Coordinates of C-alpha atoms and ligand atoms in Angstrom, one line a residue:
M788 CA -4.7 31.2 -28.3
S789 CA -4.9 30.6 -23.2
H790 CA -8.4 28.7 -23.3
K791 CA -10.4 30.0 -20.2
K792 CA -10.5 26.8 -17.7
Q793 CA -14.2 26.2 -16.5
T794 CA -14.9 26.7 -12.8
L795 CA -16.6 24.7 -10.3
G796 CA -20.4 27.3 -10.9
E797 CA -19.9 26.9 -14.5
F798 CA -19.7 23.3 -15.2
I799 CA -22.6 22.1 -11.9
I800 CA -24.8 24.5 -14.3
E801 CA -23.7 23.5 -17.7
N802 CA -24.2 19.9 -16.2
Q803 CA -27.2 19.8 -14.0
A804 CA -29.3 18.7 -17.7
S805 CA -27.5 15.2 -17.6
F806 CA -28.7 14.9 -13.6
K807 CA -31.1 12.3 -13.7
Y808 CA -33.3 14.5 -10.3
S809 CA -34.9 17.8 -10.2
S810 CA -31.2 19.0 -10.3
G811 CA -31.8 22.9 -9.1
E812 CA -31.6 22.0 -5.7
L813 CA -28.7 19.0 -6.1
S814 CA -26.9 22.2 -7.8
S815 CA -27.3 24.5 -5.2
L816 CA -26.0 21.9 -2.7
L817 CA -22.6 21.6 -4.7
N818 CA -22.6 25.5 -4.9
S819 CA -23.0 25.5 -0.8
I820 CA -20.6 22.6 -0.2
R821 CA -17.8 25.0 -2.8
L822 CA -18.6 27.8 -0.5
A823 CA -18.1 25.0 2.9
A824 CA -15.3 24.3 0.8
K825 CA -13.3 27.8 0.8
V826 CA -14.2 28.8 4.0
V827 CA -12.9 26.2 5.8
N828 CA -9.6 26.1 3.4
H829 CA -8.6 29.6 4.1
E830 CA -8.7 28.2 8.1
V831 CA -7.0 24.9 7.4
N832 CA -4.3 26.9 5.7
K833 CA -3.0 29.5 8.1
A834 CA -3.6 27.2 11.2
G835 CA -0.3 27.2 12.7
L836 CA -0.4 30.8 12.4
V837 CA -3.8 30.3 15.3
D838 CA -4.6 29.3 18.1
I839 CA -7.3 26.5 16.4
I840 CA -4.2 23.9 16.5
G841 CA -4.9 21.5 20.0
A842 CA -7.0 19.6 21.1
V843 CA -10.9 21.8 22.0
G844 CA -10.8 19.2 25.2
D845 CA -13.5 17.7 24.1
T846 CA -13.5 14.0 22.8
N847 CA -15.8 12.9 20.1
I848 CA -18.3 9.5 19.6
Q849 CA -15.3 7.3 18.3
G850 CA -13.6 8.6 21.0
E851 CA -10.9 10.5 19.4
D852 CA -10.1 13.4 20.4
Q853 CA -11.4 16.8 18.8
Q854 CA -9.3 19.0 17.5
K855 CA -10.0 22.4 17.1
L856 CA -10.1 22.3 12.6
D857 CA -12.5 19.5 13.2
V858 CA -14.8 21.7 15.4
Y859 CA -14.8 24.5 13.1
A860 CA -15.2 22.9 9.7
N861 CA -18.4 20.4 10.6
D862 CA -19.6 23.9 12.1
K863 CA -19.1 25.8 8.7
F864 CA -19.8 22.6 6.6
I865 CA -23.6 22.9 8.5
Q866 CA -24.1 26.1 8.7
T867 CA -23.1 26.3 4.8
L868 CA -26.7 23.4 3.4
T869 CA -29.0 25.3 6.9
K870 CA -28.5 28.0 5.7
R871 CA -29.5 27.0 2.1
N872 CA -32.4 25.9 3.0
I873 CA -31.7 22.7 0.3
V874 CA -31.5 20.1 3.4
C875 CA -33.7 18.6 5.5
G876 CA -30.9 16.0 7.5
I877 CA -27.0 15.8 8.5
A878 CA -25.2 12.7 9.5
S879 CA -21.5 14.3 10.7
E880 CA -18.6 11.8 12.4
E881 CA -18.4 14.3 15.1
E882 CA -22.4 14.8 15.0
D883 CA -23.1 11.5 17.7
D884 CA -26.4 11.7 16.4
F885 CA -28.1 13.3 12.9
I886 CA -29.9 16.8 12.5
T887 CA -32.3 17.8 11.8
I888 CA -32.7 20.6 9.1
N889 CA -35.9 22.3 8.8
S890 CA -37.3 23.5 5.9
Q891 CA -37.2 27.7 6.5
D892 CA -40.1 27.6 3.6
E893 CA -43.6 26.2 4.8
N894 CA -44.0 26.2 1.1
H895 CA -40.8 23.8 0.0
Q896 CA -39.9 21.1 2.0
N897 CA -35.9 19.7 1.5
K898 CA -35.6 15.9 -0.6
Y899 CA -31.3 15.5 0.4
V900 CA -29.8 14.3 3.0
V901 CA -25.7 15.2 3.5
L902 CA -23.5 12.3 6.1
I903 CA -20.1 13.9 6.2
D904 CA -16.3 13.8 7.7
P905 CA -15.5 17.4 8.1
L906 CA -12.1 16.3 8.7
D907 CA -10.7 13.3 7.6
G908 CA -7.3 12.3 8.3
S909 CA -7.8 15.4 11.8
S910 CA -4.3 13.8 13.6
N911 CA -2.4 14.8 11.1
I912 CA -3.4 18.8 11.6
D913 CA -0.9 19.8 13.9
V914 CA 2.0 18.2 11.6
N915 CA 1.3 19.8 9.0
V916 CA 0.2 16.7 6.5
S917 CA -2.8 16.5 4.0
V918 CA -6.3 16.4 4.8
G919 CA -9.6 16.1 3.7
T920 CA -13.1 16.6 3.7
I921 CA -15.7 13.6 2.4
F922 CA -19.6 13.9 1.8
S923 CA -22.5 11.5 0.3
I924 CA -25.9 12.8 -1.1
Y925 CA -28.4 10.7 -0.7
R926 CA -31.9 11.5 -2.1
R927 CA -34.5 11.0 1.8
V928 CA -36.3 7.8 1.8
T929 CA -38.7 9.0 3.7
P930 CA -42.3 11.3 3.0
V931 CA -41.4 15.1 2.5
G932 CA -42.7 16.8 4.9
T933 CA -42.8 14.2 7.8
P934 CA -40.2 14.0 10.4
V935 CA -36.3 13.1 8.5
H936 CA -35.4 10.2 10.1
L937 CA -32.9 7.3 10.8
K938 CA -34.2 5.3 7.7
D939 CA -32.9 8.3 5.6
F940 CA -29.0 8.2 6.3
L941 CA -29.0 4.2 6.4
Q942 CA -28.8 3.6 3.0
K943 CA -26.8 1.8 0.9
G944 CA -24.0 3.1 -1.3
S945 CA -26.0 2.0 -4.2
E946 CA -28.7 4.7 -3.9
Q947 CA -26.3 7.6 -3.1
V948 CA -26.9 10.7 -5.4
A949 CA -23.5 12.7 -5.2
A950 CA -20.4 12.1 -3.6
G951 CA -16.4 14.1 -3.0
Y952 CA -14.0 15.1 -1.6
V953 CA -11.8 17.9 -1.0
V954 CA -8.3 17.7 -0.1
Y955 CA -6.8 19.9 1.8
G956 CA -2.9 19.6 0.2
T957 CA -0.2 21.2 -1.9
S958 CA -3.2 23.0 -3.8
T959 CA -6.6 22.0 -2.6
M960 CA -9.1 20.1 -5.0
L961 CA -12.4 19.4 -4.8
V962 CA -13.6 16.1 -6.5
Y963 CA -17.0 14.8 -7.0
T964 CA -19.2 12.8 -9.2
T965 CA -23.0 12.6 -9.1
G966 CA -23.2 8.9 -11.5
D967 CA -21.4 10.2 -14.8
G968 CA -18.2 10.2 -14.3
V969 CA -15.7 11.8 -11.7
N970 CA -14.3 15.7 -11.9
G971 CA -11.5 17.5 -9.8
F972 CA -11.0 20.9 -9.7
T973 CA -8.5 23.2 -8.1
L974 CA -8.9 26.2 -6.5
N975 CA -7.2 29.2 -7.6
P976 CA -6.7 31.0 -3.9
A977 CA -5.3 34.6 -5.0
I978 CA -9.4 34.7 -6.9
G979 CA -10.8 32.2 -4.7
S980 CA -13.0 29.6 -8.0
F981 CA -11.7 26.0 -8.0
Y982 CA -10.8 25.1 -11.6
L983 CA -10.9 22.1 -13.7
S984 CA -8.4 20.6 -13.8
H985 CA -8.4 17.1 -13.8
P986 CA -11.8 16.0 -15.8
D987 CA -13.0 12.3 -16.1
M988 CA -11.0 10.9 -13.1
Q989 CA -9.9 7.5 -13.9
F990 CA -8.1 5.2 -12.1
P991 CA -5.6 3.7 -13.9
E992 CA -6.9 -0.3 -14.0
D993 CA -3.4 -1.0 -12.6
G994 CA -1.2 0.1 -9.9
N995 CA 2.4 -0.7 -8.2
I996 CA 1.6 1.2 -5.1
Y997 CA 0.0 0.0 -1.9
S998 CA -1.7 1.7 1.4
V999 CA -1.9 -0.2 4.9
N1000 CA -0.9 0.9 7.5
E1001 CA 2.2 -2.0 8.0
G1002 CA 2.2 -0.9 11.5
N1003 CA -0.5 -2.8 12.4
Y1004 CA 0.6 -6.4 10.0
I1005 CA 0.7 -8.8 12.5
H1006 CA -3.4 -8.5 13.8
F1007 CA -4.5 -8.3 10.1
P1008 CA -6.6 -11.5 8.8
Q1009 CA -4.4 -13.9 7.1
G1010 CA -5.8 -12.9 3.1
I1011 CA -4.2 -9.4 3.6
K1012 CA -1.3 -10.8 5.6
D1013 CA -0.5 -13.2 2.6
Y1014 CA -1.3 -10.1 -0.2
I1015 CA 1.0 -7.8 1.7
K1016 CA 3.6 -10.2 0.9
Y1017 CA 2.6 -11.0 -2.3
C1018 CA 3.3 -6.9 -3.1
Q1019 CA 7.0 -6.8 -1.4
L1020 CA 7.1 -10.1 -3.6
E1021 CA 11.2 -10.2 -6.5
E1022 CA 8.7 -10.9 -9.0
D1023 CA 7.4 -9.3 -12.5
D1024 CA 5.9 -5.6 -11.5
R1025 CA 6.7 -5.9 -8.0
P1026 CA 7.9 -5.9 -5.7
Y1027 CA 5.2 -2.1 -5.4
T1028 CA 6.3 0.5 -3.8
S1029 CA 4.6 1.6 0.1
R1030 CA 3.0 5.0 0.0
Y1031 CA 0.8 5.6 3.0
I1032 CA 0.2 9.2 4.1
G1033 CA -2.6 8.3 7.3
S1034 CA -5.3 10.5 4.8
L1035 CA -8.4 8.9 3.4
V1036 CA -7.9 11.2 0.8
S1037 CA -4.1 12.0 0.3
D1038 CA -3.5 8.1 -0.5
F1039 CA -7.0 8.3 -2.2
H1040 CA -6.4 11.1 -4.4
R1041 CA -3.0 9.8 -5.2
N1042 CA -3.7 5.8 -6.3
M1043 CA -6.5 7.8 -8.4
I1044 CA -4.2 9.6 -10.4
K1045 CA -1.2 7.2 -10.6
G1046 CA -3.1 3.9 -10.2
G1047 CA -2.3 1.9 -6.8
I1048 CA -4.2 0.2 -3.4
Y1049 CA -5.4 1.5 -0.1
L1050 CA -6.5 -0.6 2.3
Y1051 CA -8.1 -0.8 6.1
P1052 CA -8.9 -3.9 7.3
Q1053 CA -10.0 -5.1 9.9
S1054 CA -7.9 -7.0 12.2
S1055 CA -7.9 -8.0 15.9
K1056 CA -7.4 -4.5 17.4
N1057 CA -10.5 -3.5 15.1
P1058 CA -12.7 -6.7 14.7
N1059 CA -14.6 -4.2 11.5
G1060 CA -12.0 -1.6 10.4
K1061 CA -11.8 1.8 11.1
L1062 CA -13.6 3.0 8.3
R1063 CA -16.4 4.5 8.8
L1064 CA -19.3 3.3 6.6
L1065 CA -22.0 5.7 5.3
Y1066 CA -18.9 9.3 5.3
E1067 CA -16.1 7.9 4.6
C1068 CA -16.3 4.1 2.4
N1069 CA -19.5 4.5 0.9
P1070 CA -19.0 7.9 -0.5
M1071 CA -14.9 7.0 -1.6
A1072 CA -16.4 3.5 -3.0
F1073 CA -19.1 5.6 -5.3
L1074 CA -15.9 7.5 -6.7
A1075 CA -13.9 4.8 -7.0
E1076 CA -16.7 2.9 -9.0
Q1077 CA -17.3 6.7 -11.1
A1078 CA -13.2 6.3 -12.0
N1079 CA -13.0 2.6 -13.4
G1080 CA -11.6 1.7 -10.3
K1081 CA -12.6 -0.8 -6.7
A1082 CA -14.4 -0.6 -3.5
S1083 CA -15.4 -4.0 -1.1
D1084 CA -14.3 -5.5 2.5
G1085 CA -12.7 -8.0 0.7
F1086 CA -15.3 -10.0 -0.1
T1087 CA -18.6 -7.5 -0.7
R1088 CA -19.0 -4.8 -2.5
T1089 CA -18.7 -1.8 -0.3
M1090 CA -21.8 -0.1 -2.0
D1091 CA -23.9 -3.1 -1.4
V1092 CA -23.2 -2.9 2.0
E1093 CA -26.8 -2.9 4.6
P1094 CA -26.5 0.0 6.8
T1095 CA -27.3 -0.8 9.8
E1096 CA -26.3 2.6 12.1
L1097 CA -24.9 5.9 11.6
H1098 CA -20.8 5.6 13.2
Q1099 CA -21.2 1.5 11.8
R1100 CA -17.9 1.3 10.4
V1101 CA -16.3 -1.8 8.1
P1102 CA -13.0 -2.7 6.0
F1103 CA -11.9 -0.7 2.7
I1104 CA -10.0 -1.9 0.3
C1105 CA -9.6 0.4 -2.7
G1106 CA -8.3 1.4 -6.2
S1107 CA -7.4 -0.2 -9.2
K1108 CA -9.9 -2.1 -10.0
N1109 CA -6.9 -5.4 -10.7
M1110 CA -5.9 -4.7 -7.6
V1111 CA -8.6 -4.7 -5.5
E1112 CA -9.1 -8.1 -7.2
K1113 CA -5.9 -9.5 -6.3
A1114 CA -6.6 -8.7 -3.0
E1115 CA -9.7 -10.0 -3.0
E1116 CA -8.2 -13.6 -4.6
F1117 CA -5.9 -13.3 -1.6
M1118 CA -9.0 -13.2 1.2
R1119 CA -10.5 -16.0 -0.3
N1120 CA -8.0 -18.2 -1.1
A1121 CA -6.9 -17.7 2.2
K1122 CA -10.6 -19.2 3.6
R1123 CA -10.2 -22.2 1.9
Ligands
P6P1291 P1 -3.8 4.8 10.4 C1 -8.0 9.2 9.6 O1 -8.0 9.1 10.4 C2 -8.8 8.2 8.9 O2 -9.9 8.1 8.9 C3 -8.1 7.6 7.7 O3 -7.5 9.1 6.5 C4 -7.1 7.3 7.6 O4 -6.4 6.4 6.1 C5 -6.2 6.5 9.1 O5 -7.7 7.4 9.6 C6 -5.8 6.2 9.8 O6 -5.8 5.2 10.4 O7 -4.8 3.4 12.2 O8 -3.3 3.8 10.1 O9 -3.2 5.5 11.7

């Protein structure tokens, strides 16, 4: 007898009891992300067909050309989160400052803030390579009923209550954690439902895939150079395979399934690395640790980094525990 696969909606409800906070709102928040993911997926999948490709002429705070799909995804997630009246604030890669969402019901104050990279890997959009959405959810720290404050967003990754990503790839998947493991759901576009396809996802402790933009090799710190050479040595289970898609969500997702390590180190070109702590590294680090993996800047656990600004960048090494620890060992030894 074919066992009907659980939908994401059913899974959220069934597991809300395991969530240590008043989970009704978190469930509703996750459902609004589910809805936005379907809407964005629809556009991403037809991006090549309609005039939604090509920079909209603006640049975001990172100085990157804003692709129309970036702007579209940003608008859709903000609209959906606002309409559901669950969050009190949103920060986005596409927005210079955080957005305050005032409650539509004076008898109910929202207590969650969301940080989001609405379409990560956007430079891949017009070459038909996978892109993703990354989200990170916290409870606000300032008193309910007072205006949302920057410190509601500048929380350590260890304070996240939920995090996840959508990968718009050969199939569209939503992968998330609320601190009780990582589960992956695949969208059946014919009926518009996400089904539990990857229960209890875990990074293999070891792997033989390394993901780094080797074009930056000459600019890397010595420890990273030494680690890359280690990956390429003919020894034991090496040389490893190099796989780099240029889309964090896709590289992370493949490495979590097959085993592997992703590195975006600091360099003379990017002294703090390129990836943003709050809406790329922290959510991916939460997922990695919940999936028996590891994430750091080479020395400090990513989720222990004390944030100082909304769009700050940090070096990022993430993936199979033994591979990350080996890279950290090379970073430490190079310092001596
Ligand atoms: P580079 C995409 O812009 C991104 O933020 C990640 O998704 C990706 O891994 C990385 O940057 C690619 O950067 O400098 O190698 O092109």
